[in-house]
């Protein structure tokens, strides 16, 4: 593979001839051979939006000519479409400000733009990075990526799952079953009521995530290096935020305090906390589903879930709740990511946080994993859930906690004696209650109606 020579303030560097990046990207590529985790493409897309918006803002403020603005915009659209993905090779484990990824964008846009123009019109620093610093562009790209991925990917997936649960809720409102607390039998509930709890948990998680959006809509652009806005013209922050809003068709505003915007990542911590809440609820729901579907003969077996693949290499005919297991593993990863995001956000020193790449890597991985696992769980498991009505009824009538309905008639102590005798002597609650002389058989039949206990 042939090379070409690129230059930066430190001298000459050999760069692969078929790549648009320049000297600073190449130095980072060579100096940080750490892991396989690349800077997320969602962030690269957000950066392309940012660079186009900044070019438009600089043009509107008479700092950049129309030809260069249009050239930058054209390349940014290519990046956003995925056409240039191979030109962004840098790993997450680089400078904590993301400077080299900012320069990766600047260099690719400049070199590709000059190729399109057939002449050298764009300089990565002077034109593509005009009115910016890595210190305000990287946190801006983080916020753009977070809002876009939440609104356009995760929220639709979650709403779809909620709709599936709403359908199941209605279909199973009349399926009476035993409730359970502490993994022990409890008073009756309907399967529809149980599912309604799952659905409402997810809807509340969605509301919490929506509460996290307004702070993320505030952008650091205009802060430049330390928050003072050095080398950015008056009104730049407003013009840039407006241009971002126009491009992604979502509302963004300048950060109210630029010093805060550079050094604090509390908006992402808050938003990821809502992602963790969703993960916690998904963990609970997936575990409920696999418990209720356990068996098929020696478990609870109150619901049936789709059989997607053989479950054992040694036990013929075994089928496992694999979708539930995938959801629970994703939930564990999101909870771990929340620790990383929180610690990264705590590491702001003076005017800058230098843990930004690891912060946004974990945030975007959480959104991606949650989105994908919700789609998979909904399609391959939840949508196919059906009730085993016979099993539900059988388990219900075996529950000793139905004795609770007798409390108003024979008192708590006598009801406890009834349940204990029925369990110890393997008899029905009716038989135990009558043999203890608490109620006649006729009176027991009058008041003992499990369907009235819900």
mmCIF file with all atom_site columns, N, CA and C in Angstrom, residues 185-231:
data_model
loop_
_atom_site.group_PDB
_atom_site.id
_atom_site.type_symbol
_atom_site.label_atom_id
_atom_site.label_alt_id
_atom_site.label_comp_id
_atom_site.label_asym_id
_atom_site.label_entity_id
_atom_site.label_seq_id
_atom_site.pdbx_PDB_ins_code
_atom_site.Cartn_x
_atom_site.Cartn_y
_atom_site.Cartn_z
_atom_site.occupancy
_atom_site.B_iso_or_equiv
_atom_site.pdbx_formal_charge
_atom_site.auth_seq_id
_atom_site.auth_comp_id
_atom_site.auth_asym_id
_atom_site.auth_atom_id
_atom_site.pdbx_PDB_model_num
ATOM 1   N N  . UNK A 1 185 ? -46.451 -17.848 47.302 1.00 0.00 ? 185 UNK A N  1
ATOM 2   C CA . UNK A 1 185 ? -47.832 -17.620 46.889 1.00 0.00 ? 185 UNK A CA 1
ATOM 3   C C  . UNK A 1 185 ? -48.426 -16.423 47.616 1.00 0.00 ? 185 UNK A C  1
ATOM 4   N N  . UNK A 1 186 ? -49.223 -15.655 46.889 1.00 0.00 ? 186 UNK A N  1
ATOM 5   C CA . UNK A 1 186 ? -49.927 -14.511 47.468 1.00 0.00 ? 186 UNK A CA 1
ATOM 6   C C  . UNK A 1 186 ? -51.366 -14.530 46.961 1.00 0.00 ? 186 UNK A C  1
ATOM 7   N N  . UNK A 1 187 ? -52.130 -13.479 47.270 1.00 0.00 ? 187 UNK A N  1
ATOM 8   C CA . UNK A 1 187 ? -53.532 -13.429 46.874 1.00 0.00 ? 187 UNK A CA 1
ATOM 9   C C  . UNK A 1 187 ? -53.658 -13.284 45.367 1.00 0.00 ? 187 UNK A C  1
ATOM 10  N N  . UNK A 1 188 ? -54.850 -13.539 44.808 1.00 0.00 ? 188 UNK A N  1
ATOM 11  C CA . UNK A 1 188 ? -55.000 -13.605 43.347 1.00 0.00 ? 188 UNK A CA 1
ATOM 12  C C  . UNK A 1 188 ? -54.790 -12.276 42.639 1.00 0.00 ? 188 UNK A C  1
ATOM 13  N N  . UNK A 1 189 ? -54.506 -12.432 41.383 1.00 0.00 ? 189 UNK A N  1
ATOM 14  C CA . UNK A 1 189 ? -54.332 -11.313 40.460 1.00 0.00 ? 189 UNK A CA 1
ATOM 15  C C  . UNK A 1 189 ? -54.724 -11.847 39.090 1.00 0.00 ? 189 UNK A C  1
ATOM 16  N N  . UNK A 1 190 ? -55.008 -10.975 38.144 1.00 0.00 ? 190 UNK A N  1
ATOM 17  C CA . UNK A 1 190 ? -55.187 -11.466 36.777 1.00 0.00 ? 190 UNK A CA 1
ATOM 18  C C  . UNK A 1 190 ? -53.874 -11.291 36.029 1.00 0.00 ? 190 UNK A C  1
ATOM 19  N N  . UNK A 1 191 ? -53.681 -12.114 35.024 1.00 0.00 ? 191 UNK A N  1
ATOM 20  C CA . UNK A 1 191 ? -52.482 -11.992 34.195 1.00 0.00 ? 191 UNK A CA 1
ATOM 21  C C  . UNK A 1 191 ? -52.448 -10.618 33.532 1.00 0.00 ? 191 UNK A C  1
ATOM 22  N N  . UNK A 1 192 ? -53.623 -10.111 33.140 1.00 0.00 ? 192 UNK A N  1
ATOM 23  C CA . UNK A 1 192 ? -53.686 -8.779  32.550 1.00 0.00 ? 192 UNK A CA 1
ATOM 24  C C  . UNK A 1 192 ? -53.210 -7.707  33.507 1.00 0.00 ? 192 UNK A C  1
ATOM 25  N N  . UNK A 1 193 ? -53.559 -7.831  34.784 1.00 0.00 ? 193 UNK A N  1
ATOM 26  C CA . UNK A 1 193 ? -53.097 -6.873  35.779 1.00 0.00 ? 193 UNK A CA 1
ATOM 27  C C  . UNK A 1 193 ? -51.581 -6.943  35.948 1.00 0.00 ? 193 UNK A C  1
ATOM 28  N N  . UNK A 1 194 ? -51.053 -8.169  35.956 1.00 0.00 ? 194 UNK A N  1
ATOM 29  C CA . UNK A 1 194 ? -49.608 -8.346  36.086 1.00 0.00 ? 194 UNK A CA 1
ATOM 30  C C  . UNK A 1 194 ? -48.878 -7.695  34.910 1.00 0.00 ? 194 UNK A C  1
ATOM 31  N N  . UNK A 1 195 ? -49.386 -7.921  33.713 1.00 0.00 ? 195 UNK A N  1
ATOM 32  C CA . UNK A 1 195 ? -48.771 -7.334  32.516 1.00 0.00 ? 195 UNK A CA 1
ATOM 33  C C  . UNK A 1 195 ? -48.893 -5.822  32.534 1.00 0.00 ? 195 UNK A C  1
ATOM 34  N N  . UNK A 1 196 ? -49.992 -5.301  33.079 1.00 0.00 ? 196 UNK A N  1
ATOM 35  C CA . UNK A 1 196 ? -50.155 -3.842  33.143 1.00 0.00 ? 196 UNK A CA 1
ATOM 36  C C  . UNK A 1 196 ? -49.045 -3.207  33.971 1.00 0.00 ? 196 UNK A C  1
ATOM 37  N N  . UNK A 1 197 ? -48.578 -3.929  35.002 1.00 0.00 ? 197 UNK A N  1
ATOM 38  C CA . UNK A 1 197 ? -47.460 -3.416  35.797 1.00 0.00 ? 197 UNK A CA 1
ATOM 39  C C  . UNK A 1 197 ? -46.192 -3.317  34.983 1.00 0.00 ? 197 UNK A C  1
ATOM 40  N N  . UNK A 1 198 ? -45.955 -4.317  34.134 1.00 0.00 ? 198 UNK A N  1
ATOM 41  C CA . UNK A 1 198 ? -44.781 -4.260  33.257 1.00 0.00 ? 198 UNK A CA 1
ATOM 42  C C  . UNK A 1 198 ? -44.881 -3.073  32.311 1.00 0.00 ? 198 UNK A C  1
ATOM 43  N N  . UNK A 1 199 ? -46.038 -2.953  31.682 1.00 0.00 ? 199 UNK A N  1
ATOM 44  C CA . UNK A 1 199 ? -46.231 -1.887  30.698 1.00 0.00 ? 199 UNK A CA 1
ATOM 45  C C  . UNK A 1 199 ? -46.074 -0.502  31.322 1.00 0.00 ? 199 UNK A C  1
ATOM 46  N N  . UNK A 1 200 ? -46.668 -0.315  32.500 1.00 0.00 ? 200 UNK A N  1
ATOM 47  C CA . UNK A 1 200 ? -46.602 1.002   33.135 1.00 0.00 ? 200 UNK A CA 1
ATOM 48  C C  . UNK A 1 200 ? -45.176 1.330   33.579 1.00 0.00 ? 200 UNK A C  1
ATOM 49  N N  . UNK A 1 201 ? -44.424 0.332   33.992 1.00 0.00 ? 201 UNK A N  1
ATOM 50  C CA . UNK A 1 201 ? -43.019 0.562   34.361 1.00 0.00 ? 201 UNK A CA 1
ATOM 51  C C  . UNK A 1 201 ? -42.243 1.120   33.173 1.00 0.00 ? 201 UNK A C  1
ATOM 52  N N  . UNK A 1 202 ? -42.442 0.524   32.013 1.00 0.00 ? 202 UNK A N  1
ATOM 53  C CA . UNK A 1 202 ? -41.718 0.971   30.818 1.00 0.00 ? 202 UNK A CA 1
ATOM 54  C C  . UNK A 1 202 ? -42.164 2.360   30.382 1.00 0.00 ? 202 UNK A C  1
ATOM 55  N N  . UNK A 1 203 ? -43.449 2.637   30.497 1.00 0.00 ? 203 UNK A N  1
ATOM 56  C CA . UNK A 1 203 ? -43.939 3.974   30.138 1.00 0.00 ? 203 UNK A CA 1
ATOM 57  C C  . UNK A 1 203 ? -43.375 5.029   31.079 1.00 0.00 ? 203 UNK A C  1
ATOM 58  N N  . UNK A 1 204 ? -43.224 4.699   32.338 1.00 0.00 ? 204 UNK A N  1
ATOM 59  C CA . UNK A 1 204 ? -42.628 5.650   33.282 1.00 0.00 ? 204 UNK A CA 1
ATOM 60  C C  . UNK A 1 204 ? -41.144 5.845   32.984 1.00 0.00 ? 204 UNK A C  1
ATOM 61  N N  . UNK A 1 205 ? -40.473 4.768   32.583 1.00 0.00 ? 205 UNK A N  1
ATOM 62  C CA . UNK A 1 205 ? -39.070 4.907   32.178 1.00 0.00 ? 205 UNK A CA 1
ATOM 63  C C  . UNK A 1 205 ? -38.940 5.844   30.984 1.00 0.00 ? 205 UNK A C  1
ATOM 64  N N  . UNK A 1 206 ? -39.863 5.734   30.042 1.00 0.00 ? 206 UNK A N  1
ATOM 65  C CA . UNK A 1 206 ? -39.852 6.623   28.881 1.00 0.00 ? 206 UNK A CA 1
ATOM 66  C C  . UNK A 1 206 ? -40.032 8.072   29.323 1.00 0.00 ? 206 UNK A C  1
ATOM 67  N N  . UNK A 1 207 ? -40.928 8.298   30.266 1.00 0.00 ? 207 UNK A N  1
ATOM 68  C CA . UNK A 1 207 ? -41.141 9.660   30.780 1.00 0.00 ? 207 UNK A CA 1
ATOM 69  C C  . UNK A 1 207 ? -39.885 10.204  31.447 1.00 0.00 ? 207 UNK A C  1
ATOM 70  N N  . UNK A 1 208 ? -39.184 9.345   32.174 1.00 0.00 ? 208 UNK A N  1
ATOM 71  C CA . UNK A 1 208 ? -37.947 9.780   32.828 1.00 0.00 ? 208 UNK A CA 1
ATOM 72  C C  . UNK A 1 208 ? -36.888 10.157  31.797 1.00 0.00 ? 208 UNK A C  1
ATOM 73  N N  . UNK A 1 209 ? -36.785 9.372   30.739 1.00 0.00 ? 209 UNK A N  1
ATOM 74  C CA . UNK A 1 209 ? -35.807 9.689   29.700 1.00 0.00 ? 209 UNK A CA 1
ATOM 75  C C  . UNK A 1 209 ? -36.174 10.975  28.974 1.00 0.00 ? 209 UNK A C  1
ATOM 76  N N  . UNK A 1 210 ? -37.458 11.215  28.792 1.00 0.00 ? 210 UNK A N  1
ATOM 77  C CA . UNK A 1 210 ? -37.886 12.465  28.149 1.00 0.00 ? 210 UNK A CA 1
ATOM 78  C C  . UNK A 1 210 ? -37.525 13.671  29.015 1.00 0.00 ? 210 UNK A C  1
ATOM 79  N N  . UNK A 1 211 ? -37.558 13.490  30.331 1.00 0.00 ? 211 UNK A N  1
ATOM 80  C CA . UNK A 1 211 ? -37.150 14.575  31.232 1.00 0.00 ? 211 UNK A CA 1
ATOM 81  C C  . UNK A 1 211 ? -35.663 14.906  31.083 1.00 0.00 ? 211 UNK A C  1
ATOM 82  N N  . UNK A 1 212 ? -34.896 13.924  30.633 1.00 0.00 ? 212 UNK A N  1
ATOM 83  C CA . UNK A 1 212 ? -33.449 14.131  30.483 1.00 0.00 ? 212 UNK A CA 1
ATOM 84  C C  . UNK A 1 212 ? -33.087 14.868  29.206 1.00 0.00 ? 212 UNK A C  1
ATOM 85  N N  . UNK A 1 213 ? -34.035 15.012  28.282 1.00 0.00 ? 213 UNK A N  1
ATOM 86  C CA . UNK A 1 213 ? -33.701 15.614  26.985 1.00 0.00 ? 213 UNK A CA 1
ATOM 87  C C  . UNK A 1 213 ? -33.413 17.120  27.036 1.00 0.00 ? 213 UNK A C  1
ATOM 88  N N  . UNK A 1 214 ? -34.206 17.955  27.722 1.00 0.00 ? 214 UNK A N  1
ATOM 89  C CA . UNK A 1 214 ? -33.943 19.399  27.675 1.00 0.00 ? 214 UNK A CA 1
ATOM 90  C C  . UNK A 1 214 ? -32.512 19.794  28.039 1.00 0.00 ? 214 UNK A C  1
ATOM 91  N N  . UNK A 1 215 ? -31.897 19.237  29.088 1.00 0.00 ? 215 UNK A N  1
ATOM 92  C CA . UNK A 1 215 ? -30.491 19.617  29.356 1.00 0.00 ? 215 UNK A CA 1
ATOM 93  C C  . UNK A 1 215 ? -29.543 19.192  28.242 1.00 0.00 ? 215 UNK A C  1
ATOM 94  N N  . UNK A 1 216 ? -29.847 18.059  27.585 1.00 0.00 ? 216 UNK A N  1
ATOM 95  C CA . UNK A 1 216 ? -28.984 17.590  26.502 1.00 0.00 ? 216 UNK A CA 1
ATOM 96  C C  . UNK A 1 216 ? -29.109 18.461  25.255 1.00 0.00 ? 216 UNK A C  1
ATOM 97  N N  . UNK A 1 217 ? -30.162 19.216  25.154 1.00 0.00 ? 217 UNK A N  1
ATOM 98  C CA . UNK A 1 217 ? -30.358 20.100  23.992 1.00 0.00 ? 217 UNK A CA 1
ATOM 99  C C  . UNK A 1 217 ? -29.513 21.370  24.089 1.00 0.00 ? 217 UNK A C  1
ATOM 100 N N  . UNK A 1 218 ? -28.841 21.567  25.197 1.00 0.00 ? 218 UNK A N  1
ATOM 101 C CA . UNK A 1 218 ? -27.951 22.718  25.371 1.00 0.00 ? 218 UNK A CA 1
ATOM 102 C C  . UNK A 1 218 ? -26.553 22.355  24.869 1.00 0.00 ? 218 UNK A C  1
ATOM 103 N N  . UNK A 1 219 ? -26.012 23.157  23.969 1.00 0.00 ? 219 UNK A N  1
ATOM 104 C CA . UNK A 1 219 ? -24.751 22.835  23.292 1.00 0.00 ? 219 UNK A CA 1
ATOM 105 C C  . UNK A 1 219 ? -23.613 23.745  23.742 1.00 0.00 ? 219 UNK A C  1
ATOM 106 N N  . UNK A 1 220 ? -22.424 23.158  23.818 1.00 0.00 ? 220 UNK A N  1
ATOM 107 C CA . UNK A 1 220 ? -21.233 23.883  24.279 1.00 0.00 ? 220 UNK A CA 1
ATOM 108 C C  . UNK A 1 220 ? -20.615 24.777  23.208 1.00 0.00 ? 220 UNK A C  1
ATOM 109 N N  . UNK A 1 221 ? -21.036 24.634  21.945 1.00 0.00 ? 221 UNK A N  1
ATOM 110 C CA . UNK A 1 221 ? -20.451 25.435  20.864 1.00 0.00 ? 221 UNK A CA 1
ATOM 111 C C  . UNK A 1 221 ? -20.439 26.923  21.211 1.00 0.00 ? 221 UNK A C  1
ATOM 112 N N  . UNK A 1 222 ? -19.332 27.543  20.920 1.00 0.00 ? 222 UNK A N  1
ATOM 113 C CA . UNK A 1 222 ? -19.159 28.958  21.255 1.00 0.00 ? 222 UNK A CA 1
ATOM 114 C C  . UNK A 1 222 ? -18.296 29.158  22.477 1.00 0.00 ? 222 UNK A C  1
ATOM 115 N N  . UNK A 1 223 ? -18.024 28.068  23.202 1.00 0.00 ? 223 UNK A N  1
ATOM 116 C CA . UNK A 1 223 ? -17.163 28.158  24.386 1.00 0.00 ? 223 UNK A CA 1
ATOM 117 C C  . UNK A 1 223 ? -15.701 28.204  23.989 1.00 0.00 ? 223 UNK A C  1
ATOM 118 N N  . UNK A 1 224 ? -15.367 27.621  22.866 1.00 0.00 ? 224 UNK A N  1
ATOM 119 C CA . UNK A 1 224 ? -14.004 27.361  22.375 1.00 0.00 ? 224 UNK A CA 1
ATOM 120 C C  . UNK A 1 224 ? -13.163 26.692  23.462 1.00 0.00 ? 224 UNK A C  1
ATOM 121 N N  . UNK A 1 225 ? -11.968 27.180  23.771 1.00 0.00 ? 225 UNK A N  1
ATOM 122 C CA . UNK A 1 225 ? -11.015 26.376  24.545 1.00 0.00 ? 225 UNK A CA 1
ATOM 123 C C  . UNK A 1 225 ? -11.343 26.257  26.032 1.00 0.00 ? 225 UNK A C  1
ATOM 124 N N  . UNK A 1 226 ? -11.713 27.365  26.668 1.00 0.00 ? 226 UNK A N  1
ATOM 125 C CA . UNK A 1 226 ? -11.892 27.330  28.123 1.00 0.00 ? 226 UNK A CA 1
ATOM 126 C C  . UNK A 1 226 ? -13.234 27.893  28.576 1.00 0.00 ? 226 UNK A C  1
ATOM 127 N N  . UNK A 1 227 ? -14.100 28.238  27.635 1.00 0.00 ? 227 UNK A N  1
ATOM 128 C CA . UNK A 1 227 ? -15.408 28.766  27.997 1.00 0.00 ? 227 UNK A CA 1
ATOM 129 C C  . UNK A 1 227 ? -15.586 30.242  27.725 1.00 0.00 ? 227 UNK A C  1
ATOM 130 N N  . UNK A 1 228 ? -14.500 30.920  27.370 1.00 0.00 ? 228 UNK A N  1
ATOM 131 C CA . UNK A 1 228 ? -14.574 32.377  27.157 1.00 0.00 ? 228 UNK A CA 1
ATOM 132 C C  . UNK A 1 228 ? -15.028 32.735  25.753 1.00 0.00 ? 228 UNK A C  1
ATOM 133 N N  . UNK A 1 229 ? -14.974 31.775  24.818 1.00 0.00 ? 229 UNK A N  1
ATOM 134 C CA . UNK A 1 229 ? -15.380 32.052  23.443 1.00 0.00 ? 229 UNK A CA 1
ATOM 135 C C  . UNK A 1 229 ? -14.322 32.714  22.607 1.00 0.00 ? 229 UNK A C  1
ATOM 136 N N  . UNK A 1 230 ? -13.068 32.615  23.032 1.00 0.00 ? 230 UNK A N  1
ATOM 137 C CA . UNK A 1 230 ? -11.969 33.219  22.278 1.00 0.00 ? 230 UNK A CA 1
ATOM 138 C C  . UNK A 1 230 ? -11.958 32.726  20.835 1.00 0.00 ? 230 UNK A C  1
ATOM 139 N N  . UNK A 1 231 ? -11.865 33.663  19.878 1.00 0.00 ? 231 UNK A N  1
ATOM 140 C CA . UNK A 1 231 ? -11.806 33.410  18.431 1.00 0.00 ? 231 UNK A CA 1
ATOM 141 C C  . UNK A 1 231 ? -13.143 33.016  17.810 1.00 0.00 ? 231 UNK A C  1
#
